[in-house]
Structure formats: C-alpha cells, structure tokens
Coordinates of C-alpha atoms in Angstrom, one line a residue:
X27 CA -71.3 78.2 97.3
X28 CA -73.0 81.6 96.6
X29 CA -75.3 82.4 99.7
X30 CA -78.7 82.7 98.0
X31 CA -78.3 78.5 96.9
X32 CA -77.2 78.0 100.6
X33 CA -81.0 78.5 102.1
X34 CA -82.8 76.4 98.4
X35 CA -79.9 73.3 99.8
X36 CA -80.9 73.2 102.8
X37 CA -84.4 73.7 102.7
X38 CA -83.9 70.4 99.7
X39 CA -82.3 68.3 102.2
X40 CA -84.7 69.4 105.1
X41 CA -87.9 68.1 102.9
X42 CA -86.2 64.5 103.3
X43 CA -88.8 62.8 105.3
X44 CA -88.0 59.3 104.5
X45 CA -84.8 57.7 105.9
X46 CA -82.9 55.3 103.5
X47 CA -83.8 52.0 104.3
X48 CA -81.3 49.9 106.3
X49 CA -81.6 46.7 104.2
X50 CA -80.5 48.9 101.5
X51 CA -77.1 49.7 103.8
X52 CA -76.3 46.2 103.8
X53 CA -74.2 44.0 100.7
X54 CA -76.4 41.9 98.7
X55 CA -77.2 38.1 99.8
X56 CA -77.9 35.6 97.5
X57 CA -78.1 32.2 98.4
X58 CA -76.3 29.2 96.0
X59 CA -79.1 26.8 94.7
X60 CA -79.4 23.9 92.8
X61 CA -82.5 25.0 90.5
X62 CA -84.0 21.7 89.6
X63 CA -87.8 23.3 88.9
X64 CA -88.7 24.1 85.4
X65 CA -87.1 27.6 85.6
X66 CA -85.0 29.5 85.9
X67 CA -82.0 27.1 85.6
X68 CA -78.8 27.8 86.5
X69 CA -76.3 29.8 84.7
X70 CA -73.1 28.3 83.3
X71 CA -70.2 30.7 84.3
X72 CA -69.1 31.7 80.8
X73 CA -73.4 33.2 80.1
X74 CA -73.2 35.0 83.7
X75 CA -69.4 36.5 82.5
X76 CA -71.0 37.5 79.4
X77 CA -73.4 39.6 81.1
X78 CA -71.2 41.2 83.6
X79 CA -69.7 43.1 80.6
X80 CA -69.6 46.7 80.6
X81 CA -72.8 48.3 79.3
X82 CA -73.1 49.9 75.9
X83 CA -75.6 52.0 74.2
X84 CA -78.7 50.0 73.0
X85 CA -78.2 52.1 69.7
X86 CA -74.5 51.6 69.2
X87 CA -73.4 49.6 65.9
X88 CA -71.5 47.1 68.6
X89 CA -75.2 46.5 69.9
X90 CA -76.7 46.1 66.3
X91 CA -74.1 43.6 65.6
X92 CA -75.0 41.7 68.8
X93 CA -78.4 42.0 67.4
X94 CA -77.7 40.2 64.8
X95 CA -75.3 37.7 66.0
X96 CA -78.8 36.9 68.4
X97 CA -80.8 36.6 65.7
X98 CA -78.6 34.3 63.5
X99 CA -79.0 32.1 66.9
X100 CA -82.4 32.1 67.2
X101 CA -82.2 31.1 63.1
X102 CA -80.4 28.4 64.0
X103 CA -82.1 27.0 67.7
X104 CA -85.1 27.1 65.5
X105 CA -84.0 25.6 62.6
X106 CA -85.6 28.4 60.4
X107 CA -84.6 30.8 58.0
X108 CA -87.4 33.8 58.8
X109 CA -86.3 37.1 58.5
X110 CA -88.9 37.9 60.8
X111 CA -86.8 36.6 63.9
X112 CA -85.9 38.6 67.2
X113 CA -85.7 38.4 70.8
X114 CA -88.3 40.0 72.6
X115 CA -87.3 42.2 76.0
X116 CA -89.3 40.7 78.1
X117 CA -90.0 36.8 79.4
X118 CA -91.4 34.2 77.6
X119 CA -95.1 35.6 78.5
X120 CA -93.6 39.1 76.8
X121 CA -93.4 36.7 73.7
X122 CA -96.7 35.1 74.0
X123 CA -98.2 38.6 73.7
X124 CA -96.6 39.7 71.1
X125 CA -97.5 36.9 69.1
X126 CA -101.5 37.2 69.8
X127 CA -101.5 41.0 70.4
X128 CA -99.4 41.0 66.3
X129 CA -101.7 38.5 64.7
X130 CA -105.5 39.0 65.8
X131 CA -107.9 41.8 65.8
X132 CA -110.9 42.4 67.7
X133 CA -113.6 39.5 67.2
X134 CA -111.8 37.4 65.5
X135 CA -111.6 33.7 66.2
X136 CA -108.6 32.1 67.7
X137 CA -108.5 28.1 68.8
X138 CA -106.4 27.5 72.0
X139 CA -105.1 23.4 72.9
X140 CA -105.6 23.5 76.6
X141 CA -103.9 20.5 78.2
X142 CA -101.7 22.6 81.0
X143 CA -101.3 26.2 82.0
X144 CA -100.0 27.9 79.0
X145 CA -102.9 27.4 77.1
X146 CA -105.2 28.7 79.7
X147 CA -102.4 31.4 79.7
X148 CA -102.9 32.5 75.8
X149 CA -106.7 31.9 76.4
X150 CA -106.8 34.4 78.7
X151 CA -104.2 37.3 76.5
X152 CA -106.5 36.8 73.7
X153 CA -109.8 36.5 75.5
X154 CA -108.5 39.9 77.2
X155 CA -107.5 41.8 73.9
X156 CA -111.0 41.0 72.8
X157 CA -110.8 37.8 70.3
X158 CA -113.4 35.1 70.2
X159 CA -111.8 32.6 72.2
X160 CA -112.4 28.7 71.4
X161 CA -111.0 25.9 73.8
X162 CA -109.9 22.5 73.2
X163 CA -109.4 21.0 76.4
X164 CA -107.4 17.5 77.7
X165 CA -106.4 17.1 81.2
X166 CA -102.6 17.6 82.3
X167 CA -100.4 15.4 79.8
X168 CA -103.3 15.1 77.5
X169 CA -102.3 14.9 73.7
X170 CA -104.6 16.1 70.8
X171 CA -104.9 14.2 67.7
X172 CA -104.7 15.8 64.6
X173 CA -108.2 14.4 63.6
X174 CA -109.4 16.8 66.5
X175 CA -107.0 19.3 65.5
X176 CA -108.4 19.7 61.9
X177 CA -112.1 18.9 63.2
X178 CA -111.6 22.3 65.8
X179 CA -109.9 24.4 63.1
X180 CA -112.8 23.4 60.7
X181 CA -115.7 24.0 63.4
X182 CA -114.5 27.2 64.4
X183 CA -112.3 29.0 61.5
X184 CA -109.8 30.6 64.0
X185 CA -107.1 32.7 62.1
X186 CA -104.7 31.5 65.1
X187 CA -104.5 28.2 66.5
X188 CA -102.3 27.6 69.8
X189 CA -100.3 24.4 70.8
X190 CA -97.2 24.1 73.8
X191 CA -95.0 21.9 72.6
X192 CA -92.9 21.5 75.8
X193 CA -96.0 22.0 78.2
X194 CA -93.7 21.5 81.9
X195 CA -96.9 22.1 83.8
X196 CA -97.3 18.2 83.4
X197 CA -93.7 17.5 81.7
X198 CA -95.0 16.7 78.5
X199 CA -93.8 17.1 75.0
X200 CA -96.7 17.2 72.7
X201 CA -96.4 15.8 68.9
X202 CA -96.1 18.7 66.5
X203 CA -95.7 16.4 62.4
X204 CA -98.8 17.6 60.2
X205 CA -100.4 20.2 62.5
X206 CA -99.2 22.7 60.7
X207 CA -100.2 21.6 57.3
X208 CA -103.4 21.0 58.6
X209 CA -103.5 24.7 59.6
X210 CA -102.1 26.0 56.3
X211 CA -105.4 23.6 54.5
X212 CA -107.8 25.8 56.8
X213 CA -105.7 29.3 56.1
X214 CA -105.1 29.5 59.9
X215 CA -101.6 30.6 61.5
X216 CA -100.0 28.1 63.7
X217 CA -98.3 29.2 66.8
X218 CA -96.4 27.3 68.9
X219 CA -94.7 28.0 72.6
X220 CA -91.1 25.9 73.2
X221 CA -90.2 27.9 76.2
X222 CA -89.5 24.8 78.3
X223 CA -88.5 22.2 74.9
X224 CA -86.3 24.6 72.6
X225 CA -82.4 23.1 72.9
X226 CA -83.3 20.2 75.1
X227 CA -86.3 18.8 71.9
X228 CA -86.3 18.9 68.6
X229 CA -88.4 21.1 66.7
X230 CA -88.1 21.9 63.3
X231 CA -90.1 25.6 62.6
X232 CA -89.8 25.5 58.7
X233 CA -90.3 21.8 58.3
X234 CA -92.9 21.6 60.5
X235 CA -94.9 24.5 58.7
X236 CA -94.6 26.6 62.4
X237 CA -95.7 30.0 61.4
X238 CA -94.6 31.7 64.8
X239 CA -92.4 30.0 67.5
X240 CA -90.9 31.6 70.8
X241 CA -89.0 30.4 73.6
X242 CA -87.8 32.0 76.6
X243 CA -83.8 32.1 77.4
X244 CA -84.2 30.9 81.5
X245 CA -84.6 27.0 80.3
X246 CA -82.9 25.0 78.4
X247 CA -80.5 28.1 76.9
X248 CA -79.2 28.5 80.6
X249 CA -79.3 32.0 80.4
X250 CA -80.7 34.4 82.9
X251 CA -84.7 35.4 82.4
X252 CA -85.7 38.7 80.7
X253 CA -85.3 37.7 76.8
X254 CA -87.7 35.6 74.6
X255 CA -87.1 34.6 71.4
X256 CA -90.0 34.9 68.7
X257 CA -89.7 34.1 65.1
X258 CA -92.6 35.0 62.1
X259 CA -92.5 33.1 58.7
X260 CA -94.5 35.4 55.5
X261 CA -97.8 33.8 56.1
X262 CA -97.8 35.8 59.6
X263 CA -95.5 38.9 58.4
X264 CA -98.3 39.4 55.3
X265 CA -101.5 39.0 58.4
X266 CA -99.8 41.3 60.8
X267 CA -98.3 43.9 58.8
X268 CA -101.6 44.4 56.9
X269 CA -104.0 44.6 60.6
X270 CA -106.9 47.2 59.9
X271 CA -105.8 48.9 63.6
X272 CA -103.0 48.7 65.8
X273 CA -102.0 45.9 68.0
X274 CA -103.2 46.6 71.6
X275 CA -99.7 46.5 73.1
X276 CA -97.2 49.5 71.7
X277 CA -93.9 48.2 73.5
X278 CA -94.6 44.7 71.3
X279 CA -95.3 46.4 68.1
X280 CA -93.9 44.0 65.3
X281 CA -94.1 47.1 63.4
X282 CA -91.5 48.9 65.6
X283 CA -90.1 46.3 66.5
X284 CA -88.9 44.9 63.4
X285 CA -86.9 48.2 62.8
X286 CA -85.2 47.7 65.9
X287 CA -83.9 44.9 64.7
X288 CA -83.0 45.8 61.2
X289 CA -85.7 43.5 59.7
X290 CA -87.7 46.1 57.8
X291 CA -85.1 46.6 55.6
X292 CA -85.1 50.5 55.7
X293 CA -81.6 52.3 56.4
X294 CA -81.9 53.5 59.8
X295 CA -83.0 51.8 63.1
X296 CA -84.8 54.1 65.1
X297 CA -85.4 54.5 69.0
X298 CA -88.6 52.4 69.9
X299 CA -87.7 51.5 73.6
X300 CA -84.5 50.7 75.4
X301 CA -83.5 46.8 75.5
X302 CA -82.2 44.9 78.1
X303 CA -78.1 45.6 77.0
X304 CA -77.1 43.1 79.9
X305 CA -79.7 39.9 78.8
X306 CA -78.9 40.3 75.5
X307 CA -75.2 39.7 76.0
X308 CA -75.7 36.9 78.4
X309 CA -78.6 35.3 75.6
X310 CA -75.9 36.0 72.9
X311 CA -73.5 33.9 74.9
X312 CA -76.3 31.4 75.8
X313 CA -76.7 30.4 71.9
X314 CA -73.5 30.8 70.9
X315 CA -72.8 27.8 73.5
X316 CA -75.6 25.8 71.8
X317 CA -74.2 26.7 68.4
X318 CA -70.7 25.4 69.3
X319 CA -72.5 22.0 71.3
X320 CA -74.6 21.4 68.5
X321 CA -78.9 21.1 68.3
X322 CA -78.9 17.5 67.8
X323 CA -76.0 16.8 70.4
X324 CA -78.4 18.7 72.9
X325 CA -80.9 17.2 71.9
X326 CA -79.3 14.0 72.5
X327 CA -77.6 15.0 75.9
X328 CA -81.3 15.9 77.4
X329 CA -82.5 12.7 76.3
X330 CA -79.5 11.0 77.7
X331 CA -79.3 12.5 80.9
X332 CA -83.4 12.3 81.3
X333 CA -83.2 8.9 81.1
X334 CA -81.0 8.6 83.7
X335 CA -83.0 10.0 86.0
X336 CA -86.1 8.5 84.7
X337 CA -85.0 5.0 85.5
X338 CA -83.7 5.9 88.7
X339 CA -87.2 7.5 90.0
X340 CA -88.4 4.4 88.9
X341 CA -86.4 2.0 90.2
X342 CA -86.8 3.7 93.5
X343 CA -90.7 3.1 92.9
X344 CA -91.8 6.1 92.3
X345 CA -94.5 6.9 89.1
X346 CA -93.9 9.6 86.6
X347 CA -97.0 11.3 85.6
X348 CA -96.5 11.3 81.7
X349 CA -96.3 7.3 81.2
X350 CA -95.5 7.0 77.3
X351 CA -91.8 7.7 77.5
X352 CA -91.8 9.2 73.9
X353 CA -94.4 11.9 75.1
X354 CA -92.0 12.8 78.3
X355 CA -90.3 16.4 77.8
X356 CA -86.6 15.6 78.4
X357 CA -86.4 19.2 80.0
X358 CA -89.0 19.0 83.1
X359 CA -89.4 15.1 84.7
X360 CA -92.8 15.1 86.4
X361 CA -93.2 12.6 89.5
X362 CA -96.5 11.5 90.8
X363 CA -96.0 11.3 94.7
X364 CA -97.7 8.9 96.5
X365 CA -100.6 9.3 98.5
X366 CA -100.0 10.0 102.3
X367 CA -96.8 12.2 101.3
X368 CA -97.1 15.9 102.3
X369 CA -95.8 17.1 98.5
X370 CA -95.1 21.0 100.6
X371 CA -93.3 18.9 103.5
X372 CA -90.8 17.5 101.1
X373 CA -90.2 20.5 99.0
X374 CA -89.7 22.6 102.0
X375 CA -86.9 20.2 103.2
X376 CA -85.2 19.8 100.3
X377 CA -85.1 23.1 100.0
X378 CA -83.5 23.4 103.8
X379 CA -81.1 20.5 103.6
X380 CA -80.2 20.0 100.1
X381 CA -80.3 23.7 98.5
X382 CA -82.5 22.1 95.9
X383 CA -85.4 24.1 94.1
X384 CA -87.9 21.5 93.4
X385 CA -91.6 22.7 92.3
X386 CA -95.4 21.2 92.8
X387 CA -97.1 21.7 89.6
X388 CA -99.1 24.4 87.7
X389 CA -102.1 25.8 86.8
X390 CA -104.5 22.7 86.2
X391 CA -102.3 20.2 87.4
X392 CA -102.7 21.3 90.4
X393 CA -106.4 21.0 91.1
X394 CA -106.1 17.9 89.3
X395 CA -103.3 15.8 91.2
X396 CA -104.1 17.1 94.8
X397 CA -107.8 16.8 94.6
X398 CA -108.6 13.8 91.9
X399 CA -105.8 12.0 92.0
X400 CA -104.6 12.9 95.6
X401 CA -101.0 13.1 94.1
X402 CA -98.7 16.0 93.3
X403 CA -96.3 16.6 90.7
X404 CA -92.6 17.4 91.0
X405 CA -90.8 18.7 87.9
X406 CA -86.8 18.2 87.8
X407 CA -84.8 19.4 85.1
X408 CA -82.0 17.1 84.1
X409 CA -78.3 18.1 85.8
X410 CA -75.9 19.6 83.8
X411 CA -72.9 19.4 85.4
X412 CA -71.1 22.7 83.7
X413 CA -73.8 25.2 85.8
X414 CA -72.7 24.0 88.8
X415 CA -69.5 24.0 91.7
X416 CA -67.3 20.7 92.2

C-alpha cells in the first residue's frame, strides 16, 4: 500500500465509533412453531427449497419467464382469464393499495362493507388518498344482503365498492353471487379481498363479475409473506389507465407496473423497481403445488379438514362465533371462549407448552367480544399435515 492511502485508512477506520453489535456475532435462532393463527402459515418444505435458490437478476429472461409462469397461477387460483394479472411486491395490504390508489381519484366516492378489520382497513387507504368515503357497517360476522348492497351503491354512486370475502378477523366467508352484477347495473367497480379464502374457498373472478381480486401468498398458498396477487378485468384497466392525474403511490403504479410484467404489450420491460427474486420463486412454487392438487380438491380438503375440527370444538363444548356453518371460512375457525377464561392466559401457554401460535381477534372483534360479549375469539387454521415434522 502506497504511504499517502496509509494515513486516509486509518484515519477511515479511526472514525468507527459504533462497535458491531454482539447479537449480530451470534448464528441466527429461530424457534419451530406450529402457526395455527390466520397468518403466516407454515411453509411446506418443497416452497421454502424453492426459495433458497440462487438469486438471479430481476431483469433476466429466466425471471420474466418466472413472471409469467406466476401469472398463469394467479389465472388459474382465480379462475380468470385478465391479462391484467400480477403479483404485487409487497403483502396483501401492498395489494389493497394498489387496487384503490389505481382506481379512484381525488373526491370521488367509494362504498366500503365494514363487517371486520379489512374494511376499516380500505376505509382508511381511501379516506387517506382523499376519496369520499361511505361505510356500510355490520358487527363481526355480519353479512350484507344484496338488497343493501344495491340500495348503498344506488344512494351513494361510489365508482368502487369494497367486500372481504374471507374476512378471518371473525372467520367468516361472506356470499359473493350477484354482487357484482349489481355493481356493473350502477357502473361501479367491484373489488374484492381473498387474502385469507383464495385456495382454501371457492371464488370464481370472471363468473362472479369480480372486477379486481387480490390475495396474499402467507395463507392458504403456504408460501412465505411479501407477495400479493392482484388481478384487473377491462372494466378496471379502461378506469385506471384513463385517471386525469397520477395514482398517489409511484412504486404501485399499474402503469409501470404492468410493463414489468409484460402486460402492456410493448417490446421491452423496463426497470421500475427491484422485486422480491426470492418470494417470487417460493410464490411460484406455492401455485404450482395448487395447480398440481387441484382448486376444487383444495377447496374440498379445507372443508374436509375444517370440519373436523369444527365438530371436535364442539363436542368439547365450546361455541364458534360464526354459527351458520355455510358462512364459516374453512381457512380461519373462530372460537368464542367462555366467560371467566383469561383468552391472553391461554394463548400465552399454548404458546409455552405446545409451540402453537394461536391469535385473539382483530380490529372490531376485539372491542366487541371482550367488552359486549365478554368473550374472545381464537382463529385456527386447519392442519395440513405436509408443513409440518413427523
């Protein structure tokens, strides 16, 4: 080393004030655990090999053909044939955003089903980027008719109306038939959230007249968190690619984003941001497993195994919280503990004992069962015996 650097080095490595910290000196710990809350799951050891691949470039061809493999996935979990389909880098609330931050501009009206937490959720996005917000609101495991559907969406002229069909803040799995005519009669775009229903439910996109559906790949896909799928049919391609101003968000521009994943049609994908290389191999993996099982034999399987545990809470005496069994989300079982029982107690030593994640419940089912009906929810999801050790 010539002398003149000698004095610069040292004086570099003299201006370290900060020592490196000494849990960073030590291997990474992570605990097994049986993840029986409504996400994450656990990951079956053929997704988690699939992302322990060797990283490409996000713009190699080998990536655009994983791209597409993903989206031919999505196609399929969906049951739609939009061209308009991707997987967003981000969770399922990178999803939700894009959907509302796409569709609406300032001022305009937007009609939200609030009957658990992601409605208040998409309340809140839209109230934030400025729409007028209008609420329909049921308590936890409440179910809107259509009549009120069409009576909301005739009172209040949203151009986006908001339903969760697997809301697992109160393990319910709300009716989707004829909403989304109803929405096409009053030209209003029909978005629906299946983050904690797609695989393990059936929903049908282009049957049901969904005009944008997303999902996230922690649930029922069994694939690590960090990817959502999103799909747009015409109706919602024609209102978002003709907004008078950008959406609010640049990283979940449709406009960029559809480019990235070859959708726009033109020659050449261009650089818009850096996706996760890793989640997008395990979410690849995640529905070609589902592809191979087969949607209705899921579909079947979640209802199989749900029932199981269903009539074993029961015949231990405990309550579910959805009663109706045909309005239960397969996916996320929701228990109403009895009153007495400290609901943090028993989590806490599960959680000691057992290794087993169980949850309380979310957003307004909270306040609701610990202060009304001085009862808590639990939410399970049904074992799947591939995720896990012998």
């Amino acid at each position: 080393m010539s002398a003149p650097l000698q004095p610069r080095l040292d004086r570099a490595m003299s201006s370290v004030t900060i020592p490196p910290p000494k849990c960073m000196l030590r291997p990474l710990e992570v605990p097994f655990r049986y993840l029986f809350g409504p996400g994450p799951s656990n990951v079956p050891p053929r997704v988690l090999a699939a992302g322990g691949r060797g990283i490409i470039g996000h713009l190699h061809p080998e990536m655009y053909e994983i791209m597409n493999d993903i989206k031919k996935g999505i196609q399929y979990a969906f049951q739609t044939q939009n061209n308009m389909t991707i997987a967003m880098s981000g969770s399922g609330h990178a999803a939700m955003e894009c959907a509302v931050f796409n569709t609406v501009e300032l001022g305009e009206s937007v009609l939200v089903a609030v009957n658990g937490i992601w409605g208040e959720r998409v309340a809140e996005i839209a109230e934030r980027m400025g729409a007028n917000v209008h609420i329909m609101v049921k308590a936890p495991g409440g179910v809107f008719s259509n009549g009120e559907i069409e009576k909301a969406l005739a009172k209040h002229k949203p151009v986006l109306f908001f339903l969760t069909h697997g809301e697992s803040s109160a393990g319910l799995a709300h009716p989707v038939d004829g909403i989304g005519d109803l929405c096409r009669k009053h030209n209003t775009l029909f978005l629906v959230d299946t983050v904690a229903s797609l695989g393990a439910s059936p929903i049908f996109m282009d049957q049901q007249n969904i005009d944008i559906l997303y999902t996230g790949s922690q649930k029922a896909l069994n694939a690590p968190p960090g990817t959502a799928p999103i799909s747009f049919n015409e109706r919602a391609c024609q209102k978002m690619f003709n907004r008078k101003t950008k959406p609010v968000s640049y990283l979940f521009d449709m406009a960029h984003l559809s480019n990235y994943w070859g959708n726009d049609g033109q020659p050449a994908r261009l650089y818009h941001h850096t996706g996760p290389v890793s989640g997008f191999f395990s979410l690849r993996e995640s529905l070609a497993i589902l592809a191979e099982k087969g949607l209705e034999e899921s579909w079947r399987h979640h209802k199989e195994v749900a029932g199981y545990l269903w009539k074993g809470l029961e015949d231990m005496g405990l309550k579910l919280f959805i009663q109706n069994k045909d309005l239960r989300l397969p996916s996320v079982t929701t228990i109403a503990i009895p009153e007495g029982y400290n609901w943090r107690e028993m989590l806490q030593y599960i959680m000691k004992h057992h290794n087993m994640e169980m949850t309380g419940g979310l957003g307004p089912s909270t306040g609701m069962v610990s202060h009304a009906l001085q009862v808590f929810c639990l939410t399970f999801r049904p074992f799947n015996r591939h995720s896990y050790p012998e």
